[in-house]
Coordinates of C-alpha atoms in Angstrom, one line a residue:
X1 CA 36.4 39.9 -37.4
X2 CA 34.6 42.2 -35.1
X3 CA 35.7 40.3 -32.0
X4 CA 39.3 40.5 -33.2
X5 CA 39.0 44.3 -33.3
X6 CA 37.5 44.6 -29.8
X7 CA 39.9 46.8 -27.9
X8 CA 38.6 45.6 -24.5
X9 CA 39.5 41.9 -25.2
X10 CA 42.9 40.6 -24.0
X11 CA 45.7 40.3 -26.6
X12 CA 45.7 36.6 -26.8
X13 CA 42.0 36.4 -27.3
X14 CA 42.1 39.0 -30.0
X15 CA 44.8 36.9 -31.7
X16 CA 42.7 33.8 -31.4
X17 CA 39.6 35.4 -33.0
X18 CA 41.7 37.0 -35.8
X19 CA 43.3 33.6 -36.6
X20 CA 39.8 32.1 -36.7
X21 CA 38.7 34.8 -39.1
X22 CA 41.7 34.1 -41.2
X23 CA 40.9 30.3 -41.4
X24 CA 37.3 31.1 -42.5
X25 CA 38.4 33.6 -45.2
X26 CA 41.0 31.3 -46.8
X27 CA 38.3 28.6 -47.1
X28 CA 36.2 30.9 -49.3
X29 CA 36.5 31.8 -53.0
X30 CA 39.4 33.9 -54.0
X31 CA 37.9 37.2 -55.3
X32 CA 38.1 40.9 -54.6
X33 CA 35.9 40.7 -51.5
X34 CA 38.1 37.9 -50.1
X35 CA 41.2 40.0 -50.6
X36 CA 39.6 43.0 -48.8
X37 CA 38.8 40.7 -45.8
X38 CA 42.4 39.3 -45.8
X39 CA 43.8 42.9 -45.8
X40 CA 41.6 43.6 -42.7
X41 CA 43.0 40.5 -41.0
X42 CA 46.6 41.6 -41.8
X43 CA 45.9 45.0 -40.3
X44 CA 44.7 43.4 -37.1
X45 CA 47.9 41.3 -36.9
X46 CA 49.9 44.5 -37.5
X47 CA 48.1 46.4 -34.7
X48 CA 48.7 43.4 -32.3
X49 CA 52.4 43.2 -33.4
X50 CA 51.8 39.6 -34.4
X51 CA 54.4 39.8 -37.2
X52 CA 54.2 36.1 -38.2
X53 CA 50.5 36.3 -38.7
X54 CA 50.9 39.7 -40.5
X55 CA 53.6 38.2 -42.9
X56 CA 51.7 35.0 -43.7
X57 CA 48.5 36.9 -44.5
X58 CA 50.2 39.5 -46.6
X59 CA 52.2 36.9 -48.5
X60 CA 49.0 34.9 -49.2
X61 CA 47.3 38.0 -50.6
X62 CA 50.5 38.6 -52.7
X63 CA 50.4 35.1 -54.2
X64 CA 46.6 35.1 -54.8
X65 CA 46.9 38.5 -56.6
X66 CA 49.7 37.2 -58.8
X67 CA 47.7 34.1 -59.7
X68 CA 44.6 36.2 -60.5
X69 CA 46.6 39.0 -62.3
X70 CA 45.0 41.5 -59.9
X71 CA 47.4 44.4 -60.3
X72 CA 45.6 46.7 -57.7
X73 CA 45.7 44.2 -54.8
X74 CA 49.2 43.0 -55.9
X75 CA 50.6 46.5 -55.5
X76 CA 49.0 46.9 -52.1
X77 CA 50.2 43.4 -51.0
X78 CA 53.8 44.4 -51.9
X79 CA 53.6 47.4 -49.6
X80 CA 52.3 45.2 -46.8
X81 CA 55.1 42.7 -47.2
X82 CA 57.6 45.6 -47.5
X83 CA 56.3 47.0 -44.1
X84 CA 56.9 43.6 -42.6
X85 CA 60.6 43.5 -43.8
X86 CA 61.0 47.1 -42.6
X87 CA 59.8 46.2 -39.1
X88 CA 62.2 43.2 -39.1
X89 CA 65.1 45.5 -40.4
X90 CA 65.5 43.4 -43.6
X91 CA 66.0 46.6 -45.5
X92 CA 66.9 45.2 -48.9
X93 CA 63.8 43.0 -49.1
X94 CA 61.6 45.9 -47.9
X95 CA 63.1 48.1 -50.6
X96 CA 62.5 45.4 -53.2
X97 CA 58.8 45.2 -52.2
X98 CA 58.4 49.0 -52.1
X99 CA 60.1 49.3 -55.5
X100 CA 57.7 46.7 -57.0
X101 CA 54.7 48.4 -55.6
X102 CA 55.9 51.8 -56.9
X103 CA 56.2 50.4 -60.5
X104 CA 52.7 48.9 -60.3
X105 CA 51.1 52.1 -59.0
X106 CA 52.9 54.0 -61.7
X107 CA 51.3 51.7 -64.3
X108 CA 47.9 52.0 -62.6
X109 CA 48.2 55.8 -62.6
X110 CA 47.3 55.8 -58.9
X111 CA 49.0 59.0 -57.7
X112 CA 47.9 58.7 -54.1
X113 CA 49.3 55.2 -53.4
X114 CA 52.3 55.9 -55.7
X115 CA 53.2 58.9 -53.4
X116 CA 52.5 56.8 -50.3
X117 CA 54.9 54.1 -51.5
X118 CA 57.6 56.6 -52.4
X119 CA 57.4 58.0 -48.9
X120 CA 57.8 54.5 -47.5
X121 CA 60.9 54.1 -49.7
X122 CA 62.2 57.5 -48.5
X123 CA 61.8 56.5 -44.9
X124 CA 63.6 53.2 -45.5
X125 CA 66.5 55.0 -47.3
X126 CA 66.7 57.5 -44.5
X127 CA 67.0 54.8 -41.9
X128 CA 69.9 53.3 -43.9
X129 CA 71.6 56.8 -44.1
X130 CA 70.8 57.1 -47.8
X131 CA 69.9 60.8 -47.3
X132 CA 70.4 62.0 -50.8
X133 CA 68.2 59.2 -52.4
X134 CA 65.7 59.6 -49.6
X135 CA 65.4 63.3 -50.4
X136 CA 64.9 62.5 -54.2
X137 CA 62.1 60.0 -53.3
X138 CA 60.3 62.6 -51.1
X139 CA 60.3 65.2 -53.9
X140 CA 59.0 62.5 -56.3
X141 CA 56.2 61.9 -53.8
X142 CA 55.5 65.6 -53.5
X143 CA 55.2 65.8 -57.3
X144 CA 52.6 63.1 -57.3
X145 CA 50.7 64.5 -54.3
X146 CA 50.0 67.7 -56.4
X147 CA 47.8 65.5 -58.6
X148 CA 45.5 64.6 -55.7
X149 CA 44.3 66.2 -52.5
X150 CA 46.3 64.3 -49.8
X151 CA 47.3 66.5 -46.8
X152 CA 48.2 63.4 -44.8
X153 CA 50.9 62.5 -47.3
X154 CA 51.9 66.1 -47.7
X155 CA 52.4 66.2 -43.9
X156 CA 54.6 63.0 -44.0
X157 CA 56.7 64.4 -46.9
X158 CA 57.4 67.8 -45.2
X159 CA 58.0 66.1 -41.9
X160 CA 60.6 63.7 -43.4
X161 CA 62.3 66.5 -45.3
X162 CA 62.6 68.4 -41.9
X163 CA 64.2 65.3 -40.4
X164 CA 66.5 64.8 -43.4
X165 CA 67.8 68.5 -43.3
X166 CA 68.2 68.3 -39.5
X167 CA 70.5 65.2 -40.0
X168 CA 72.5 67.2 -42.7
X169 CA 72.7 70.1 -40.2
X170 CA 70.7 72.4 -42.5
X171 CA 68.7 73.6 -39.6
X172 CA 67.0 76.5 -41.2
X173 CA 65.7 74.3 -44.0
X174 CA 64.7 71.7 -41.5
X175 CA 62.6 74.2 -39.5
X176 CA 61.0 75.5 -42.7
X177 CA 59.7 72.1 -43.7
X178 CA 58.7 71.2 -40.1
X179 CA 56.6 74.4 -40.0
X180 CA 55.1 73.5 -43.4
X181 CA 54.2 70.2 -42.0
X182 CA 52.4 71.9 -39.0
X183 CA 50.5 74.2 -41.5
X184 CA 49.0 71.1 -43.3
X185 CA 47.5 70.0 -40.0
X186 CA 45.0 72.8 -40.2
X187 CA 43.1 70.5 -42.5
X188 CA 40.4 68.9 -40.4
X189 CA 40.3 65.8 -42.5
X190 CA 43.5 64.5 -40.9
X191 CA 42.6 62.4 -37.8
X192 CA 43.6 64.1 -34.6
X193 CA 44.4 60.7 -33.0
X194 CA 47.5 60.3 -35.0
X195 CA 49.0 63.1 -32.9
X196 CA 50.9 64.6 -35.9
X197 CA 51.0 68.0 -34.2
X198 CA 52.8 66.6 -31.2
X199 CA 55.2 64.8 -33.5
X200 CA 56.0 68.1 -35.3
X201 CA 56.4 70.0 -32.1
X202 CA 58.8 67.3 -30.8
X203 CA 60.8 67.4 -34.1
X204 CA 61.0 71.2 -34.1
X205 CA 62.2 71.1 -30.5
X206 CA 64.9 68.5 -31.5
X207 CA 66.2 70.9 -34.2
X208 CA 66.4 73.7 -31.6
X209 CA 68.4 71.2 -29.4
X210 CA 70.9 70.8 -32.2
X211 CA 71.0 74.6 -32.6
X212 CA 71.8 74.7 -28.8
X213 CA 68.7 77.0 -28.4
X214 CA 67.6 75.0 -25.4
X215 CA 65.0 77.4 -24.2
X216 CA 63.1 77.3 -27.5
X217 CA 63.5 73.5 -27.5
X218 CA 62.0 73.3 -24.0
X219 CA 59.0 75.4 -25.1
X220 CA 58.2 73.1 -28.0
X221 CA 58.6 70.0 -25.9
X222 CA 56.2 71.4 -23.3
X223 CA 53.7 72.4 -26.0
X224 CA 53.9 68.9 -27.4
X225 CA 53.1 67.4 -24.0
X226 CA 50.0 69.6 -23.7
X227 CA 48.3 67.9 -26.7
X228 CA 45.0 66.1 -25.7
X229 CA 45.0 62.4 -25.1
X230 CA 48.7 62.1 -26.1
X231 CA 49.5 59.5 -23.5
X232 CA 46.5 57.3 -24.5
X233 CA 46.8 57.7 -28.3
X234 CA 50.5 57.8 -28.8
X235 CA 52.3 56.6 -25.6
X236 CA 55.8 56.2 -27.2
X237 CA 55.7 59.8 -28.4
X238 CA 54.6 61.0 -25.0
X239 CA 57.6 59.1 -23.5
X240 CA 60.0 60.7 -26.1
X241 CA 58.7 64.2 -25.3
X242 CA 59.3 63.6 -21.5
X243 CA 62.9 62.5 -22.2
X244 CA 63.6 65.4 -24.6
X245 CA 62.1 68.0 -22.2
X246 CA 64.2 66.6 -19.4
X247 CA 67.3 66.8 -21.6
X248 CA 66.5 70.4 -22.7
X249 CA 66.1 71.4 -19.1
X250 CA 69.3 69.6 -18.2
X251 CA 71.2 71.6 -20.9
X252 CA 69.6 74.8 -19.4
X253 CA 70.8 73.7 -16.0
X254 CA 67.2 73.7 -14.9
X255 CA 67.3 70.8 -12.5
X256 CA 63.7 71.1 -11.3
X257 CA 62.0 67.8 -11.8
X258 CA 64.6 66.5 -14.3
X259 CA 65.1 63.1 -12.8
X260 CA 61.3 62.6 -12.5
X261 CA 60.9 63.4 -16.2
X262 CA 63.8 61.0 -17.1
X263 CA 62.5 58.2 -15.0
X264 CA 58.9 58.5 -16.1
X265 CA 60.0 58.3 -19.7
X266 CA 62.3 55.3 -18.9
X267 CA 59.5 53.4 -17.1
X268 CA 57.1 53.9 -20.1
X269 CA 59.6 52.8 -22.6
X270 CA 60.6 49.8 -20.6
X271 CA 57.0 48.7 -20.2
X272 CA 56.5 49.0 -24.0
X273 CA 59.9 47.3 -24.8
X274 CA 61.0 50.3 -26.8
X275 CA 64.7 49.4 -27.1
X276 CA 65.8 52.4 -29.2
X277 CA 64.1 54.8 -26.8
X278 CA 65.6 53.0 -23.8
X279 CA 69.1 53.4 -25.3
X280 CA 68.6 57.2 -25.7
X281 CA 67.0 57.5 -22.3
X282 CA 69.9 55.8 -20.5
X283 CA 72.4 57.7 -22.5
X284 CA 70.7 61.0 -21.3
X285 CA 70.7 59.7 -17.7
X286 CA 74.4 58.9 -18.0
X287 CA 75.1 62.4 -19.1
X288 CA 72.9 63.8 -16.3
X289 CA 74.6 61.8 -13.5
X290 CA 78.1 62.5 -15.0
X291 CA 77.3 66.2 -14.7
X292 CA 76.4 65.7 -11.1
X293 CA 79.7 63.9 -10.6
X294 CA 78.0 60.6 -9.9
X295 CA 80.4 58.6 -12.1
X296 CA 79.2 55.3 -10.9
X297 CA 75.6 55.8 -12.0
X298 CA 76.9 57.6 -15.2
X299 CA 79.0 54.5 -16.1
X300 CA 76.1 52.2 -15.1
X301 CA 73.6 53.8 -17.4
X302 CA 76.2 54.1 -20.2
X303 CA 77.0 50.4 -20.0
X304 CA 73.3 49.5 -20.0
X305 CA 72.8 51.7 -23.1
X306 CA 75.8 50.0 -24.8
X307 CA 74.6 46.5 -24.0
X308 CA 71.1 47.3 -25.4
X309 CA 72.7 48.7 -28.5
X310 CA 74.7 45.6 -29.1
X311 CA 71.6 43.4 -28.6
X312 CA 69.8 45.3 -31.3
X313 CA 72.9 45.2 -33.7
X314 CA 72.1 48.9 -34.6
X315 CA 75.5 50.2 -35.4
X316 CA 74.6 53.9 -35.0
X317 CA 73.2 53.2 -31.5
X318 CA 76.4 51.3 -30.6
X319 CA 78.5 54.3 -31.8
X320 CA 76.5 56.8 -29.6
X321 CA 76.8 54.4 -26.6
X322 CA 80.6 54.0 -27.1
X323 CA 81.0 57.7 -27.4
X324 CA 79.1 58.1 -24.1
X325 CA 81.2 55.4 -22.5
X326 CA 84.4 57.1 -23.6
X327 CA 83.1 60.3 -22.0
X328 CA 82.2 58.9 -18.6
X329 CA 85.0 56.3 -18.3
X330 CA 88.2 58.2 -19.3
X331 CA 90.4 55.3 -18.2
X332 CA 89.1 53.0 -20.8
X333 CA 88.5 55.7 -23.4
X334 CA 91.1 54.4 -25.8
X335 CA 89.5 51.0 -25.9
X336 CA 86.1 52.5 -26.6
X337 CA 87.6 54.8 -29.1
X338 CA 89.2 52.0 -31.1
X339 CA 86.0 50.0 -31.1
X340 CA 84.2 53.2 -32.2
X341 CA 86.5 53.5 -35.2
X342 CA 86.1 49.8 -36.1
X343 CA 82.3 50.0 -35.9
X344 CA 82.2 53.3 -37.7
X345 CA 84.1 51.7 -40.6
X346 CA 81.7 48.8 -40.6
X347 CA 78.8 51.2 -40.5
X348 CA 80.1 53.1 -43.5
X349 CA 80.7 49.8 -45.4
X350 CA 77.3 48.5 -44.5
X351 CA 75.6 51.8 -45.5
X352 CA 77.6 51.8 -48.8
X353 CA 76.7 48.2 -49.4
X354 CA 73.0 48.8 -48.6
X355 CA 73.0 51.8 -51.0
X356 CA 74.5 49.6 -53.7
X357 CA 71.8 47.0 -53.0
X358 CA 69.1 49.6 -53.3
X359 CA 70.6 50.8 -56.6
X360 CA 70.9 47.3 -57.9
X361 CA 67.4 46.5 -57.0
X362 CA 66.2 49.6 -58.8
X363 CA 68.4 48.8 -61.8
X364 CA 67.2 45.2 -62.0
X365 CA 63.6 46.2 -61.7
X366 CA 64.1 48.7 -64.5
X367 CA 65.9 46.0 -66.6
X368 CA 62.9 43.7 -66.0
X369 CA 60.6 46.7 -67.0
X370 CA 62.7 47.2 -70.2
X371 CA 62.5 43.4 -71.0
X372 CA 58.7 43.5 -70.4
X373 CA 58.5 46.6 -72.6
X374 CA 60.4 44.8 -75.4
X375 CA 58.2 41.7 -74.9
X376 CA 55.1 43.9 -75.1
X377 CA 56.6 45.5 -78.3
X378 CA 57.2 42.0 -79.8
X379 CA 53.7 41.0 -78.7
X380 CA 52.3 44.1 -80.4
X381 CA 54.2 43.3 -83.6
X382 CA 52.9 39.7 -83.5
X383 CA 49.4 41.0 -82.8
X384 CA 49.7 43.4 -85.8
X385 CA 50.9 40.6 -88.1
X386 CA 48.1 38.4 -86.9
X387 CA 45.6 41.2 -87.4
X388 CA 46.9 41.9 -90.9
X389 CA 46.7 38.2 -91.7
X390 CA 43.1 38.1 -90.4
X391 CA 42.2 41.2 -92.4
X392 CA 43.8 39.6 -95.5
X393 CA 41.8 36.5 -95.0
X394 CA 38.6 38.5 -94.5
X395 CA 39.4 40.5 -97.6
X396 CA 40.0 37.4 -99.7
X397 CA 36.8 35.9 -98.3
X398 CA 34.9 39.0 -99.2
X399 CA 36.3 39.2 -102.7
X400 CA 35.5 35.5 -103.2
X401 CA 32.0 36.0 -101.8
X402 CA 31.5 39.0 -104.2
X403 CA 32.7 36.9 -107.1
X404 CA 30.3 34.1 -106.0
X405 CA 27.4 36.6 -105.7
X406 CA 28.3 38.0 -109.1
X407 CA 28.3 34.5 -110.6
X408 CA 24.9 33.8 -108.9
X409 CA 23.6 37.1 -110.3
X410 CA 24.9 36.2 -113.8
X411 CA 23.4 32.8 -113.5
X412 CA 20.0 34.3 -112.5
X413 CA 20.2 36.7 -115.4
X414 CA 21.1 33.8 -117.8
X415 CA 18.2 31.8 -116.2
X416 CA 15.8 34.6 -116.8
X417 CA 17.0 34.9 -120.4
X418 CA 16.6 31.2 -120.8
X419 CA 13.1 31.4 -119.3
X420 CA 12.2 34.2 -121.8
X421 CA 13.7 32.2 -124.6
X422 CA 11.8 29.1 -123.6
X423 CA 8.6 31.1 -123.3
X424 CA 9.2 32.7 -126.7
X425 CA 9.8 29.3 -128.2
X426 CA 6.5 28.2 -126.7
X427 CA 4.8 31.3 -128.1
X428 CA 6.5 30.7 -131.5
X429 CA 5.4 27.1 -131.4
X430 CA 1.9 28.2 -130.6
X431 CA 2.1 30.8 -133.4
X432 CA 3.1 28.2 -135.8
X433 CA 0.1 26.1 -134.8
X434 CA -2.0 29.1 -135.1
X435 CA -0.6 29.9 -138.6
X436 CA -1.3 26.3 -139.6
X437 CA -4.8 26.7 -138.3
X438 CA -5.2 29.8 -140.3
X439 CA -4.0 28.0 -143.4
X440 CA -6.4 25.3 -142.6
X441 CA -9.2 27.8 -142.3
X442 CA -8.3 29.3 -145.7
X443 CA -8.3 25.8 -147.2
X444 CA -11.7 25.2 -145.6
X445 CA -12.9 28.6 -146.9
X446 CA -11.7 27.5 -150.4
X447 CA -13.4 24.2 -150.0
X448 CA -16.6 26.1 -149.0
X449 CA -16.2 28.4 -151.9
X450 CA -15.2 25.9 -154.5
X451 CA -17.1 22.9 -153.2
X452 CA -20.2 23.7 -151.2
X453 CA -21.0 27.0 -153.0
X454 CA -20.5 25.2 -156.3
X455 CA -22.9 22.5 -155.3
X456 CA -25.4 25.0 -154.2
X457 CA -25.1 26.9 -157.5
X458 CA -25.7 23.7 -159.4
X459 CA -28.7 22.8 -157.3
X460 CA -30.1 26.3 -157.7
X461 CA -29.7 26.1 -161.6
X462 CA -31.4 22.7 -161.7
X463 CA -34.2 23.9 -159.5
X464 CA -34.8 26.7 -161.9
X465 CA -35.1 24.1 -164.7
X466 CA -37.6 22.1 -162.8
X467 CA -40.1 25.0 -163.1
X468 CA -40.7 24.0 -166.7
X469 CA -41.4 20.3 -165.8
X470 CA -45.0 19.7 -164.7
X471 CA -45.2 15.9 -164.3
X472 CA -44.5 13.6 -161.4
X473 CA -40.8 13.2 -162.3
X474 CA -40.3 16.8 -161.6
X475 CA -41.7 16.4 -158.1
X476 CA -39.3 13.5 -157.4
X477 CA -36.3 15.5 -158.7
X478 CA -37.3 18.5 -156.6
X479 CA -37.4 16.3 -153.5
X480 CA -33.9 15.0 -154.3
X481 CA -32.6 18.5 -154.7
X482 CA -34.1 19.5 -151.4
X483 CA -32.4 16.6 -149.7
X484 CA -29.1 17.7 -151.3
X485 CA -29.7 21.3 -149.9
X486 CA -30.2 19.9 -146.5
X487 CA -26.9 18.0 -146.7
X488 CA -25.1 21.1 -147.8
X489 CA -26.7 23.0 -145.0
X490 CA -25.5 20.4 -142.5
X491 CA -22.0 20.5 -143.8
X492 CA -21.9 24.3 -143.6
X493 CA -23.2 24.2 -140.0
X494 CA -20.5 21.7 -138.9
X495 CA -17.7 23.7 -140.5
X496 CA -19.0 26.9 -138.8
X497 CA -19.1 25.2 -135.4
X498 CA -15.6 23.8 -135.8
X499 CA -14.2 27.2 -136.8
X500 CA -15.9 29.0 -133.8
X501 CA -14.4 26.4 -131.3
X502 CA -10.9 26.9 -132.7
X503 CA -11.3 30.6 -132.4
X504 CA -12.2 30.3 -128.8
X505 CA -9.2 28.0 -128.0
X506 CA -6.8 30.3 -129.7
X507 CA -7.8 33.5 -128.0
X508 CA -4.5 33.5 -126.1
X509 CA -1.3 31.4 -126.4
X510 CA -0.6 31.5 -122.5
X511 CA -3.9 29.9 -121.9
X512 CA -3.1 27.1 -124.4
X513 CA 0.4 26.6 -122.8
X514 CA -1.1 26.3 -119.3
X515 CA -3.8 24.0 -120.6
X516 CA -1.2 21.8 -122.1
X517 CA 0.5 21.7 -118.7
X518 CA -2.8 20.7 -117.0
X519 CA -3.5 18.0 -119.6
X520 CA 0.0 16.6 -119.0
X521 CA -0.6 16.6 -115.2
X522 CA -3.9 14.6 -115.7
X523 CA -2.3 12.1 -118.0
X524 CA 0.9 11.5 -115.9
X525 CA -0.4 11.4 -112.3
X526 CA -3.4 9.6 -110.8
X527 CA -4.2 12.5 -108.5
X528 CA -7.6 14.1 -109.1
X529 CA -6.8 17.4 -110.7
X530 CA -9.2 20.5 -110.9
X531 CA -8.3 23.7 -112.7
X532 CA -10.2 26.9 -113.3
X533 CA -9.1 29.9 -115.4
X534 CA -11.1 33.1 -115.0
X535 CA -12.3 34.0 -118.5
X536 CA -12.3 37.7 -117.6
X537 CA -8.5 37.8 -117.4
X538 CA -7.1 39.7 -120.3
X539 CA -3.8 37.8 -120.8
X540 CA -2.7 39.8 -123.8
X541 CA -2.3 42.9 -121.6
X542 CA -0.1 41.1 -119.0
X543 CA 3.7 41.4 -119.2
X544 CA 5.4 38.3 -120.5
X545 CA 7.9 38.3 -117.5
X546 CA 4.9 37.9 -115.2
X547 CA 3.5 35.1 -117.4
X548 CA 6.9 33.3 -117.3
X549 CA 7.2 33.6 -113.5
X550 CA 3.6 32.4 -113.0
X551 CA 4.2 29.4 -115.4
X552 CA 7.4 28.5 -113.5
X553 CA 5.6 28.9 -110.1
X554 CA 2.9 26.6 -111.3
X555 CA 5.4 24.0 -112.5
X556 CA 7.3 24.1 -109.2
X557 CA 4.2 23.9 -107.1
X558 CA 2.7 20.9 -109.1
X559 CA 6.1 19.2 -108.9
X560 CA 6.2 19.7 -105.1
X561 CA 2.6 18.3 -104.8
X562 CA 3.5 15.3 -106.9
X563 CA 6.7 14.5 -105.1
X564 CA 6.0 15.3 -101.4
X565 CA 2.3 15.9 -100.7
X566 CA 0.8 12.4 -101.1
X567 CA -2.4 14.2 -102.1
X568 CA -5.5 12.7 -103.6
X569 CA -6.7 16.1 -105.0
X570 CA -5.0 19.1 -106.4
X571 CA -6.8 22.3 -107.3
X572 CA -5.4 25.3 -109.4
X573 CA -7.3 28.6 -109.8
X574 CA -6.5 31.7 -111.8
X575 CA -8.8 34.6 -111.1
X576 CA -9.0 38.3 -111.3
X577 CA -9.6 40.2 -108.1
X578 CA -10.0 44.0 -108.4
X579 CA -6.7 45.1 -110.0
X580 CA -4.8 42.0 -109.1
X581 CA -4.2 38.6 -110.6
X582 CA -4.6 35.7 -108.1
X583 CA -3.0 32.3 -108.4
X584 CA -4.1 29.7 -105.8
X585 CA -2.7 26.2 -105.7
X586 CA -4.0 23.8 -103.0
X587 CA -3.8 20.1 -102.1
X588 CA -5.2 17.8 -99.4
X589 CA -1.9 16.2 -98.7
X590 CA 0.2 15.6 -95.6
X591 CA 1.4 19.3 -95.2
X592 CA 4.7 20.4 -93.9
X593 CA 6.4 22.7 -91.3
X594 CA 6.7 26.1 -92.9
X595 CA 9.4 27.3 -90.6
X596 CA 11.7 24.3 -91.3
X597 CA 11.1 24.5 -95.1
X598 CA 11.8 28.2 -95.5
X599 CA 15.3 27.5 -96.7
X600 CA 14.2 25.0 -99.4
X601 CA 15.3 25.8 -102.9
X602 CA 11.8 25.3 -104.4
X603 CA 10.1 27.6 -101.9
X604 CA 12.9 30.1 -102.3
X605 CA 12.4 30.1 -106.1
X606 CA 8.7 30.7 -105.7
X607 CA 9.4 33.6 -103.3
X608 CA 12.0 35.2 -105.6
X609 CA 9.7 34.9 -108.7
X610 CA 6.8 36.4 -106.7
X611 CA 9.1 39.3 -105.6
X612 CA 10.1 39.9 -109.2
X613 CA 6.5 40.3 -110.1
X614 CA 6.1 42.8 -107.2
X615 CA 3.5 40.4 -105.7
X616 CA 2.8 38.8 -102.3
X617 CA 3.1 35.2 -101.3
X618 CA 1.1 33.4 -98.7
X619 CA 1.7 29.8 -97.7
X620 CA -0.5 27.9 -95.3
X621 CA 0.2 24.3 -94.3
X622 CA -0.6 22.1 -91.3
X623 CA 0.2 18.5 -90.7
X624 CA -2.4 16.1 -92.3
X625 CA -4.4 19.2 -93.4
X626 CA -2.8 19.9 -96.8
X627 CA -1.2 23.0 -98.2
X628 CA -2.3 26.1 -100.0
X629 CA -0.2 28.7 -101.8
X630 CA -1.7 32.0 -102.8
X631 CA 0.1 34.5 -105.0
X632 CA -1.4 38.0 -105.6
X633 CA 0.2 40.1 -108.4
X634 CA -1.0 43.6 -109.2
X635 CA -2.0 44.3 -112.8
X636 CA -0.9 47.7 -113.8
X637 CA -1.7 47.7 -117.5
X638 CA -5.2 48.1 -118.9
X639 CA -6.4 44.9 -120.6
X640 CA -7.4 45.1 -124.3
X641 CA -10.7 43.4 -125.2
X642 CA -10.3 40.0 -126.9
X643 CA -11.3 40.1 -130.5

C-alpha cells in the first residue's frame, strides 16, 4: 500500500503495487478494516486515473457492504461508484448512485456526508444543464452543513452557486456567492494544496469576462496565477488561468505576450490530454487570429476545436465550435448554422430526457422507500402481534404457575393439618392407654384396700388373740402369721415397684411415641440401632408443631438409612444444649454426594420442616464414611418440671 502511494515511482509501477495490495486485501476476511483498506486502494486507482481498477474495487466494496448489511460503507461505496460513472459521463447511473447514497446518509443522520453527496448530485445536475434542480440540491446541502462545522463543503456550495448564477446571467448574485466562497477560505483547516483560492479568483474573473469588465477580469486572473505552487499542485487550473488571462488581454486589445500565454496554456493542456480545455483554448486562438485577419489560422484552430468536440460527443462544446466556425468561415456559415440548429435541438431533447431520467430515478427511489416503509410498518405490526402473543403465553403461564403454587400451598396446609391430626390421634391413643392405666391403678388400689389390707387386718386381730394362748400351739400359729405378713409385704413391694415403673414410662406421650418408633425399627430391620433421649428435656413445654416436625424428620431419616445407606449401625440422639434442642441421626453407611442430592424430595422435606421450626440443618456425608444429620432447634418456652 505504501509503495503504491510513493509519488516518486513511475505510474506503471504504482499501478502494479496497488493491484498487488488489492489481491492481498481481497484474500482476507471481509470486515470493517478490510473495507477501509479497499477504499484506500480505490483512492489510489482514482489518483492514477486507473478507472477500471477504481470501478472494480468500488463495486466489490458495494457488494460486500450489501451482503454484510453495512449501511455506513454501503453509502460510501455508492458515492465512489457514482464518481466513476460521472467521470465516464454516464450521468443517469451516477445520479442513481448519488441518490442511493443520499437516502442512506439521511437514515444514518450523517449530515456531513449527506451534504457532500448532495453537492455531488448538484454538480452532476449542473453538468446536464439541470440548473434549477442543481440549485435546490445545493441549498439542501447548505441546510445540512449548518448542523456540522464543514467549511470545505461550505466553499463547494457557495462556489457552485456562483457558477450556477453566472450561467443564468445573474452576475451580481454570482459574484456574491463567489466572494462568500473566498471568505470561507480564511479557515486554516482547509488544505491550501487544493488551491481553492485560485479557483475562486478564476471564477470571479470569468464572471467579469461575461460582464465585459475585462480589466477587472484580468486582475483576478493575474491574482490567481500568483498563488504559490499552483503549477505543481493544480496544473489544469494553472493552464486555465493562463488561457483566461490571455483572452481578457485580447478583449482589452492588450497584445503584449498574448500568444505566449495562449500557447503555454495549450501545451500544458495537450500534455495532460485535457480535451475540454484544448477545445476552449483553440477556440480562443481562432478568435485571436481572426482579429488579426489571419483567416487561415483562425479556420485551422476552429476546425481543430470542432473535431475535438465531435470526438468527445459533448454537444455544448460542438455548438460553441460550430458558432466559431460560422464566424471565421462566412462562406460555409449557413451549413454550420443548420448543423448548429440540429445539434441544439438534440441537446435540448437530451437535457430534457436526462432531466426526466433524474426525476424518474428520484421517484422510483422514493417509491422503494415508501414500499420499505410499508414493509417496515407491516413488520412492526407482525412484531407487535407476536409480542402480544408472547405476553399472553407468559401471562397464562404465570397464572397457571400461581395456581400450581396455590395448590402446593393448600396441599402443604392440608398436610400440616393431617400431621397435626395424626399426632393428636397418637396423643389421644396414648391418653386412652394412660386412662386405662389409671383405671388399672385404681383397681390395684382397690385390691390393696380390699384384699391386702383386709388380710393384714385379719392377721393383726388373730395376733392379738394369740397373746392369751401360752402353749406351744400359740408359738406355731404366731410363726404362721409372721410368714403370712412377709407374703403380704412382698405383694405390696411388687405392686409398688410396678406402679413406679409405669409412672416413669408415662411421664410424656411424645417419648412413648418415639420409643414405639425405635422398637419398631429394632424389630423390622437387622441394623444395629442405638438411641438416646436426654432425660433433662422437658417435652411438655415444647410446641406440638415442633414435636410433629421432629417425629417426621426422624421417620424420613430412618427410612433413608434403611433404603439407601447399607449401614450396619444407626444412632439417634435427642439432647438439650443450652437453650436448644438437638437431634442427631448418624449411620456408618455408603454416604452420598450432598450437592447432587440437594433436590431430593426427602432432603427437601427435612429442610422445610427444620425451617418451619426456625432451626438449622447440617448434613455431612462422604463416600464410604457414612452420613450424619444434625438439627438444632431453639427452645423459647420455659419447661415445666415433670411431676
